[in-house]
Coordinates of C-alpha atoms in Angstrom, one line a residue:
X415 CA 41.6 115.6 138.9
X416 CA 40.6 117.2 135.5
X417 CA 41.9 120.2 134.2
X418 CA 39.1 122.0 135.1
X419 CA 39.3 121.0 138.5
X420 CA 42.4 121.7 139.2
X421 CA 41.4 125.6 137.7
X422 CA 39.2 125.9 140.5
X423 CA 40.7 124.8 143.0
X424 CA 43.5 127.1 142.1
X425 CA 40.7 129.7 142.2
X426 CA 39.7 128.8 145.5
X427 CA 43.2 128.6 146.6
X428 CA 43.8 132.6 146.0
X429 CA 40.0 133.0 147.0
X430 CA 40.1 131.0 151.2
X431 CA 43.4 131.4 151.4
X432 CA 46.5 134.2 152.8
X433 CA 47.9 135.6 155.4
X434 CA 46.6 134.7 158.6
X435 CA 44.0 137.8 160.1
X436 CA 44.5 138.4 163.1
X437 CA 41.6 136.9 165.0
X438 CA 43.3 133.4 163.7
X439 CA 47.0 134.3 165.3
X440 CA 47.3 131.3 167.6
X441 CA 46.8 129.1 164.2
X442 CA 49.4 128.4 161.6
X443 CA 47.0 128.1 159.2
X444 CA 43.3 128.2 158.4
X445 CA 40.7 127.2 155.6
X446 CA 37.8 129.5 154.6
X447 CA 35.9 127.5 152.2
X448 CA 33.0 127.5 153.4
X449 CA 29.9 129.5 153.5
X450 CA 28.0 128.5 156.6
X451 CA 29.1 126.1 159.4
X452 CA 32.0 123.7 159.3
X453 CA 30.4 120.0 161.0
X454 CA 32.9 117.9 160.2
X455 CA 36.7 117.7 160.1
X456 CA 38.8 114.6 159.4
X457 CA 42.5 113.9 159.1
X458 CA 44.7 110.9 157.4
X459 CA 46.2 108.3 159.6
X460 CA 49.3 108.7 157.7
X461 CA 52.6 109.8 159.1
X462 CA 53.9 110.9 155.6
X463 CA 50.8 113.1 154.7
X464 CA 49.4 113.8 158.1
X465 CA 47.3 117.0 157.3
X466 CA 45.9 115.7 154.9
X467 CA 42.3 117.2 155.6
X468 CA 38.8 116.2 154.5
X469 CA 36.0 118.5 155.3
X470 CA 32.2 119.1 155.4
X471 CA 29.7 122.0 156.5
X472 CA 26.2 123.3 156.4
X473 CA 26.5 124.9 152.8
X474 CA 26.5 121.1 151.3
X475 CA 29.9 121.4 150.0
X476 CA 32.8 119.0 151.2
X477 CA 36.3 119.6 150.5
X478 CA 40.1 117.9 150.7
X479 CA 42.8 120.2 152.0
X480 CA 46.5 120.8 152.4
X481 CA 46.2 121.4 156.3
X482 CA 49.6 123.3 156.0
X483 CA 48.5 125.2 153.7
X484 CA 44.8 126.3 153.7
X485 CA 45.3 124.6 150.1
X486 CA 42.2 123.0 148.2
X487 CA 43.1 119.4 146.7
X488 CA 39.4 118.9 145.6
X489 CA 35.9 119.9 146.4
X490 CA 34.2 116.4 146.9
X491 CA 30.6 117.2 144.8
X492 CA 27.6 115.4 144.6
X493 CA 26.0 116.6 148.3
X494 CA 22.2 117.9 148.4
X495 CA 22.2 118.6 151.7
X496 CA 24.5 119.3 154.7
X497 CA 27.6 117.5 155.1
X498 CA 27.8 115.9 158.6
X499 CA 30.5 113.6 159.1
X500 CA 34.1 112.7 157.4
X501 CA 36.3 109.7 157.5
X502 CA 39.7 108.3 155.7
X503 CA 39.6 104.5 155.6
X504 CA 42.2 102.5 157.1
X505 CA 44.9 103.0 154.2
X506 CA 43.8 106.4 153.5
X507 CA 43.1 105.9 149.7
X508 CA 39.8 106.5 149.9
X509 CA 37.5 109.3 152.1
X510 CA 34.1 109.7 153.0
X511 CA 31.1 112.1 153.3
X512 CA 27.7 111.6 155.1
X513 CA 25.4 113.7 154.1
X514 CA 21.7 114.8 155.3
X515 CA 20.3 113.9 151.8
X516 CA 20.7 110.2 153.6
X517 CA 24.1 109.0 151.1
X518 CA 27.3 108.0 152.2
X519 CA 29.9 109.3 149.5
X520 CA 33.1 107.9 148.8
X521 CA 35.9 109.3 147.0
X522 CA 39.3 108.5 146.2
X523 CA 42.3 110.6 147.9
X524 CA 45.2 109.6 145.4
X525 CA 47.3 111.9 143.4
X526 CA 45.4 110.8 140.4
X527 CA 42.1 110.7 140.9
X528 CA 41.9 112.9 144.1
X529 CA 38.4 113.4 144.9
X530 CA 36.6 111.2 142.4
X531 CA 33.4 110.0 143.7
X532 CA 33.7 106.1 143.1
X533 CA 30.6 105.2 145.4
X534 CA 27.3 106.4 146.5
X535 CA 25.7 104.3 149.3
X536 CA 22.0 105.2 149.8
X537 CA 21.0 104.5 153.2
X538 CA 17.4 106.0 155.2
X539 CA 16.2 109.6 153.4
X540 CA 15.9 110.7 157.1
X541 CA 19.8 111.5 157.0
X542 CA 23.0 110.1 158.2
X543 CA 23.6 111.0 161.8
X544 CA 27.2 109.9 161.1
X545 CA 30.0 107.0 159.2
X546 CA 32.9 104.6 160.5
X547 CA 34.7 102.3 158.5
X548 CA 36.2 98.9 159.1
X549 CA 39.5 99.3 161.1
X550 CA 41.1 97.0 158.4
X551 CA 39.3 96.9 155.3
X552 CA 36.9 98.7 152.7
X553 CA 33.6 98.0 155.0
X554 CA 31.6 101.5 155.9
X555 CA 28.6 101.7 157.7
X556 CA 26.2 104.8 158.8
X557 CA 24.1 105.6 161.3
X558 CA 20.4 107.3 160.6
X559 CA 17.6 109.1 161.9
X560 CA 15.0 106.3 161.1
X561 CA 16.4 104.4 163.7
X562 CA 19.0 102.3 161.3
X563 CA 22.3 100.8 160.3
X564 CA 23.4 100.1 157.3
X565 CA 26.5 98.8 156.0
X566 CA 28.4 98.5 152.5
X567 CA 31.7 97.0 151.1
X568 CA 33.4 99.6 148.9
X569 CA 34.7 97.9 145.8
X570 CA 37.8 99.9 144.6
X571 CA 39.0 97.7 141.5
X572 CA 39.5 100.1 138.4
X573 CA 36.1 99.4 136.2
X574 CA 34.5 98.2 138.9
X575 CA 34.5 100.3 141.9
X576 CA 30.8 100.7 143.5
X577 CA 29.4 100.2 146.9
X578 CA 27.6 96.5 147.7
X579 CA 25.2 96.5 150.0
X580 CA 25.7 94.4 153.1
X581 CA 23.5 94.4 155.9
X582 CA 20.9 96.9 157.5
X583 CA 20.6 96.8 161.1
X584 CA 17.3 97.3 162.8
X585 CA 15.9 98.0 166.2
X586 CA 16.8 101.0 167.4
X587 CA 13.4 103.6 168.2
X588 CA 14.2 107.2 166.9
X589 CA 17.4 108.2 165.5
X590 CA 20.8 106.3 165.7
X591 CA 23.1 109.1 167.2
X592 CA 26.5 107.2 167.3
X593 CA 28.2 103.7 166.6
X594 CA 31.0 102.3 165.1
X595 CA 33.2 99.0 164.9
X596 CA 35.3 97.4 167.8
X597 CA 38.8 97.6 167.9
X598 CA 39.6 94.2 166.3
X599 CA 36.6 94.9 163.4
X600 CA 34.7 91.8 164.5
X601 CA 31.7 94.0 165.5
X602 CA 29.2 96.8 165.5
X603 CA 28.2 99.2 168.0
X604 CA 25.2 101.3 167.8
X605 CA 23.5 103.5 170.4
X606 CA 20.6 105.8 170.2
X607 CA 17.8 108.3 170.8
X608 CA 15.5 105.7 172.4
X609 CA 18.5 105.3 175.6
X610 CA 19.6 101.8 174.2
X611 CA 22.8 100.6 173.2
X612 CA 23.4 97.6 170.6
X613 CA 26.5 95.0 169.7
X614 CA 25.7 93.7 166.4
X615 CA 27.3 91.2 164.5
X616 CA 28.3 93.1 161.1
X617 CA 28.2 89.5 159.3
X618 CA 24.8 88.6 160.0
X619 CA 23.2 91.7 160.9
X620 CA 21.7 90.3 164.2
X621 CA 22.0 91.8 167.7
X622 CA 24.4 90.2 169.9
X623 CA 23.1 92.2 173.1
X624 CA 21.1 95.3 173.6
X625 CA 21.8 97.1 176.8
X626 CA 19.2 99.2 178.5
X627 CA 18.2 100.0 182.0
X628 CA 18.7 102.3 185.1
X629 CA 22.5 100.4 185.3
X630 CA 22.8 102.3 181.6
X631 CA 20.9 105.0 180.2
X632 CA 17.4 104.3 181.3
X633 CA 15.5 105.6 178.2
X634 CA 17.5 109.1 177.9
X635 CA 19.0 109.2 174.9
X636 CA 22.5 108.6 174.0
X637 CA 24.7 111.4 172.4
X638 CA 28.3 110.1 172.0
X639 CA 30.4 107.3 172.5
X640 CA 34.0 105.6 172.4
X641 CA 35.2 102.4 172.5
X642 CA 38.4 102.1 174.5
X643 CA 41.7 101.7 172.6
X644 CA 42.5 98.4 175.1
X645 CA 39.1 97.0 172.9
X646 CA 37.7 95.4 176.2
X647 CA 35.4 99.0 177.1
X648 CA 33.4 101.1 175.8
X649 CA 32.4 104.7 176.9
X650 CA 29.0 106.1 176.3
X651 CA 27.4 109.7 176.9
X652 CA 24.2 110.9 177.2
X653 CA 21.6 114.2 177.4
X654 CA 21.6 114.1 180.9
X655 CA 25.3 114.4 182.2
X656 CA 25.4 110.5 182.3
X657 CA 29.1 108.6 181.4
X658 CA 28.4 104.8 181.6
X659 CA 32.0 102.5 181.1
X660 CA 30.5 98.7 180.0
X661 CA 32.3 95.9 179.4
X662 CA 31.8 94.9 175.7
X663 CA 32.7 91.1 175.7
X664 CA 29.9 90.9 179.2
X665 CA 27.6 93.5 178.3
X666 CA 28.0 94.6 181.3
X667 CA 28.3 98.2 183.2
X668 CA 31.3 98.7 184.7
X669 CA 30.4 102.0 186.1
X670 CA 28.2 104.9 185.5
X671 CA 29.6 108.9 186.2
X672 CA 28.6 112.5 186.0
X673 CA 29.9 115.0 184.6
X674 CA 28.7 116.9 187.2
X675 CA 27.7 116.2 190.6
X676 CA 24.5 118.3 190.8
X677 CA 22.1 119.6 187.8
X678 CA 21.1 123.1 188.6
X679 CA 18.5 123.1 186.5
X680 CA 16.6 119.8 186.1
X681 CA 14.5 121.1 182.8
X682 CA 17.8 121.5 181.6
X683 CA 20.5 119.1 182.0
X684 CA 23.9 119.1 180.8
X685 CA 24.4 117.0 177.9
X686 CA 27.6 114.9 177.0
X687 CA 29.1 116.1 174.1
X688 CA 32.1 114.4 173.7
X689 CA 34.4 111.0 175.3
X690 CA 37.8 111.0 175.0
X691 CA 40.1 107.9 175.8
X692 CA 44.1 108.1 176.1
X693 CA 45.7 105.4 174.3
X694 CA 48.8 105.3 176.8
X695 CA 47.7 106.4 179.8
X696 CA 44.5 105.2 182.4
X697 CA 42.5 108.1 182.1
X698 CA 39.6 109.1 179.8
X699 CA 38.0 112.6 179.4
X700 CA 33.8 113.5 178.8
X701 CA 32.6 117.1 178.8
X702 CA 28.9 118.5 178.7
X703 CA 27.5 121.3 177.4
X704 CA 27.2 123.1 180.6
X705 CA 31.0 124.3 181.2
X706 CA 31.8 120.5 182.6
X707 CA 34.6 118.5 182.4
X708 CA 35.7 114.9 184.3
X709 CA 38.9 113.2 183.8
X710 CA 38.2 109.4 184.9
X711 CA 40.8 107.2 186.3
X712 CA 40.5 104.2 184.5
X713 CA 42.2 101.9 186.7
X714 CA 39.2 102.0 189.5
X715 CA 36.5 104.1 187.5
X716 CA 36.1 107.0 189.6
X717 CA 36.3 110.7 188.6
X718 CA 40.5 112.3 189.2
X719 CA 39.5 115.6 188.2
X720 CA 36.3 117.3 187.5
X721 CA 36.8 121.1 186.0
X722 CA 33.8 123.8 185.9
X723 CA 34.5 126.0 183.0
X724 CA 31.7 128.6 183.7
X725 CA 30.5 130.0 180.1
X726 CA 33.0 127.5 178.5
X727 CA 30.7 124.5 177.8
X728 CA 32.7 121.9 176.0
X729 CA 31.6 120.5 172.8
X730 CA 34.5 117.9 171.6
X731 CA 37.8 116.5 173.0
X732 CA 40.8 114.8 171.6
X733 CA 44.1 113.8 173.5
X734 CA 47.2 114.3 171.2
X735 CA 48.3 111.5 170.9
X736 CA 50.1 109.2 173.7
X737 CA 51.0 112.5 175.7
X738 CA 48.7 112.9 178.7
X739 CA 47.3 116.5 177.0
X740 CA 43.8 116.4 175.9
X741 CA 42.4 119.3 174.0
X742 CA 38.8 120.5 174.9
X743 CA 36.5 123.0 172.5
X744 CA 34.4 125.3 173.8
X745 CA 31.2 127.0 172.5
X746 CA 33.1 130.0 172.6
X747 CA 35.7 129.1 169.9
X748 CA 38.4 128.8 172.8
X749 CA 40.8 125.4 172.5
X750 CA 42.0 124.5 175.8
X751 CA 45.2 122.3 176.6
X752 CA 44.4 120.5 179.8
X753 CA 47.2 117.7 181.5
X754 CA 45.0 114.9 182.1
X755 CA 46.7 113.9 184.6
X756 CA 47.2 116.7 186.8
X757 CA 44.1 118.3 185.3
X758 CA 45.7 121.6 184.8
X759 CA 45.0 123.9 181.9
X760 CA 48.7 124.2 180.0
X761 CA 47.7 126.6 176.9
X762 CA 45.1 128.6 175.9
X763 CA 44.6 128.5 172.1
X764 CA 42.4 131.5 170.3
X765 CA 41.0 131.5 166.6
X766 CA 37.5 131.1 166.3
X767 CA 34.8 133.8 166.5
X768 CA 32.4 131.2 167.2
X769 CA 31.9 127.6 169.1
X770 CA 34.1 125.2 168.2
X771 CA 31.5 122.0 166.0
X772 CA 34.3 119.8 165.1
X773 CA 38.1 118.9 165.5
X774 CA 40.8 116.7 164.6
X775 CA 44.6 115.3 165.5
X776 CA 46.7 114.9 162.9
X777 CA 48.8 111.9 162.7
X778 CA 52.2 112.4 164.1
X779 CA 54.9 113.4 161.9
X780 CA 58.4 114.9 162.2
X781 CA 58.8 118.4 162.2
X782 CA 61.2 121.2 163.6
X783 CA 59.7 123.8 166.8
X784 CA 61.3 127.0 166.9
X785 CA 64.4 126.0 164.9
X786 CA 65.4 123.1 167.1
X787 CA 66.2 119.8 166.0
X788 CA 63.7 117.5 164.6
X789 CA 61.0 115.7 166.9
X790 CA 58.0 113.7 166.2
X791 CA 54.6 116.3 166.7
X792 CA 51.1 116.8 166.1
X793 CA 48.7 119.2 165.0
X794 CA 45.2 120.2 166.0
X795 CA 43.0 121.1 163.7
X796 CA 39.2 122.3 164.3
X797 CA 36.0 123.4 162.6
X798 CA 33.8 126.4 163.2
X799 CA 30.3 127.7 163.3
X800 CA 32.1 130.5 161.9
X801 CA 33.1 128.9 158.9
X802 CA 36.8 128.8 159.1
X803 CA 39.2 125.6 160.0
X804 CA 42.1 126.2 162.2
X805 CA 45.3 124.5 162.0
X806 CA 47.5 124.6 165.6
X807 CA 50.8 123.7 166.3
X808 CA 52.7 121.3 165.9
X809 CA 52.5 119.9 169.2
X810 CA 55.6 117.9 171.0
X811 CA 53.3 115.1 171.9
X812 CA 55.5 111.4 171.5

């Protein structure tokens, strides 16, 4: 970081940061950067620097954070548009930005060069819906709202860092709303406006299966999806309450859920927002829009709970970590702390003045609760239409 960039973030530091208000008490912490809505939030994988925070709003800025702190490391510049999606990469050196303005951005995250754009990847001018990198390498690839894929190596040798182009992956009608890699990296999942969804290979750029029909999502379109943390599943959601579980090496569906059993208005159904999939226990959480929320035994695919919220619709889940909690945020700004297992609601966290757009779990780290000894814990951080990021905990969770 230059001089100068470390002035203003300094700046920024005295300017989005201080004593917690009020309307924030339930956080530790919070970020006020922004000056519009925050859409994306994104933590490091890493254990020794686990709020370590990249994130991204509708005033086309981007930023890396101390989570602890409500500390500026960098603003990440470049952006013409807004910021939609962030990512670390699978060591955490680098981070990445998609924007509207249809680039992928990536920057570096280490002490030295923190937040120095290295590579610009220039995918459809229709905008990136959203990014994923490679579980295991320097690989990144974007979704858009022309219908495409595209995918780049990120070159990170000093002197020669830049983005190659790889593949673009076709086929898709209408936007691609969601994707990303399988567990082992060997391919590429897309699924879209136009109800279909695709397994590509990333190496050749050609579809391996595209799944469609009543058994999936018909031609409604898709909104979100997961791929299971056993690799062998994959969870997809879509605008009309619809979870279908397929089989990835088969291309088969396993099953296909509601969120909720009746639609009480059919002009306007709830949507899936969000999937959620433990990786210790057999259960796996989707929410809609509506105030809906399903917790789905994995072992024989059928709904264990299903939770009406009333005003509360749900727009994005995450468990924390291998403990059977999974958090849920509303459009009201409320994070709830549900047991997935018993599907009761443990804690009721306030903050936000407005829904709840994005969130985040922190890697686990060590850390002392209320002066005991050490244990390993988790935080939860989330982004606002209000602006603000929220940092909660930490959270016993291993």
């Amino acid at each position: 970081m230059s001089e100068e960039q470390a002035m203003a973030a300094e700046q920024m530091d005295e300017d989005m940061t201080g004593e917690i208000p009020q309307q924030h008490s339930d956080a530790v912490c919070y970020f006020a950067g922004h000056d519009g809505p925050v859409y994306a939030v994104s933590s490091s994988s890493s254990s020794t620097d686990p709020l370590l925070l990249c994130t991204g709003g509708g005033d086309d800025r981007a930023f890396l954070v101390r989570g602890e702190e409500g500390r500026v490391l960098a603003e990440l510049e470049g952006h013409g548009e807004s910021v939609v999606a962030t990512a670390f990469n699978f060591d955490n050196s680098l981070v990445a930005t998609a924007c509207l303005d249809g680039v992928i951005r990536v920057y570096r995250t280490t002490e030295n060069a923190m937040g120095k754009l290295i590579a610009t990847c220039e995918g459809s001018s229709e905008g990136a819906e959203w990014l994923a990198w490679h579980p295991k390498g320097n690989v990144i690839m974007g979704g858009f709202g022309d219908g495409t894929c595209w995918l780049w190596h990120i070159k990170t040798t000093a002197g020669q860092e830049d983005a190659r182009y790889m593949a673009t992956l076709t086929g898709h009608s209408g936007a691609v709303t969601c994707g990303g890699f399988t567990i082992d990296g060997k391919g590429v999942i897309s699924a879209g406006h136009d109800g279909s969804i695709r397994l590509w290979n990333p190496i050749t750029g050609a579809a391996t299966a595209v799944l469609s029909g009543p058994e999936f999502h018909g031609d409604t379109p898709v909104t979100c999806l997961t791929v299971h943390p056993n690799g062998q599943l994959l969870l997809t959601g879509d605008l009309e309450g619809n979870v279908v579980v397929t089989n990835i090496q088969s291309a088969r569906a396993m099953a296909k859920l509601r969120t909720t059993p009746t639609v009480e208005n059919p002009d306007f159904p709830p949507s899936v927002e969000a999937i959620a999939a433990s990786p210790k226990h057999a259960v796996v959480a989707a929410c809609d829009n509506d105030g809906h929320f399903i917790l789905i035994n994995m072992t024989n695919l059928t709904v264990r709970h299903s939770i009406s919220l009333g005003e509360h619709g749900v727009s994005r889940l995450a468990f924390l970590g291998t403990s059977p909690i999974v958090a849920a945020a509303s459009l009201t700004g409320t994070l709830m702390l549900y047991n997935s297992l018993t599907g009761a609601l443990e804690r009721t966290l306030q903050g936000h003045d407005s829904m709840v757009l994005t969130m985040a779990v922190s890697a686990p780290a060590t850390v002392s609760v209320d002066d005991a000894a050490e244990v390993t814990g988790r935080f939860l951080v989330s982004g606002s239409d209000d602006g603000v990021v929220l940092t909660f905990g930490p959270f016993v969770t291993e």
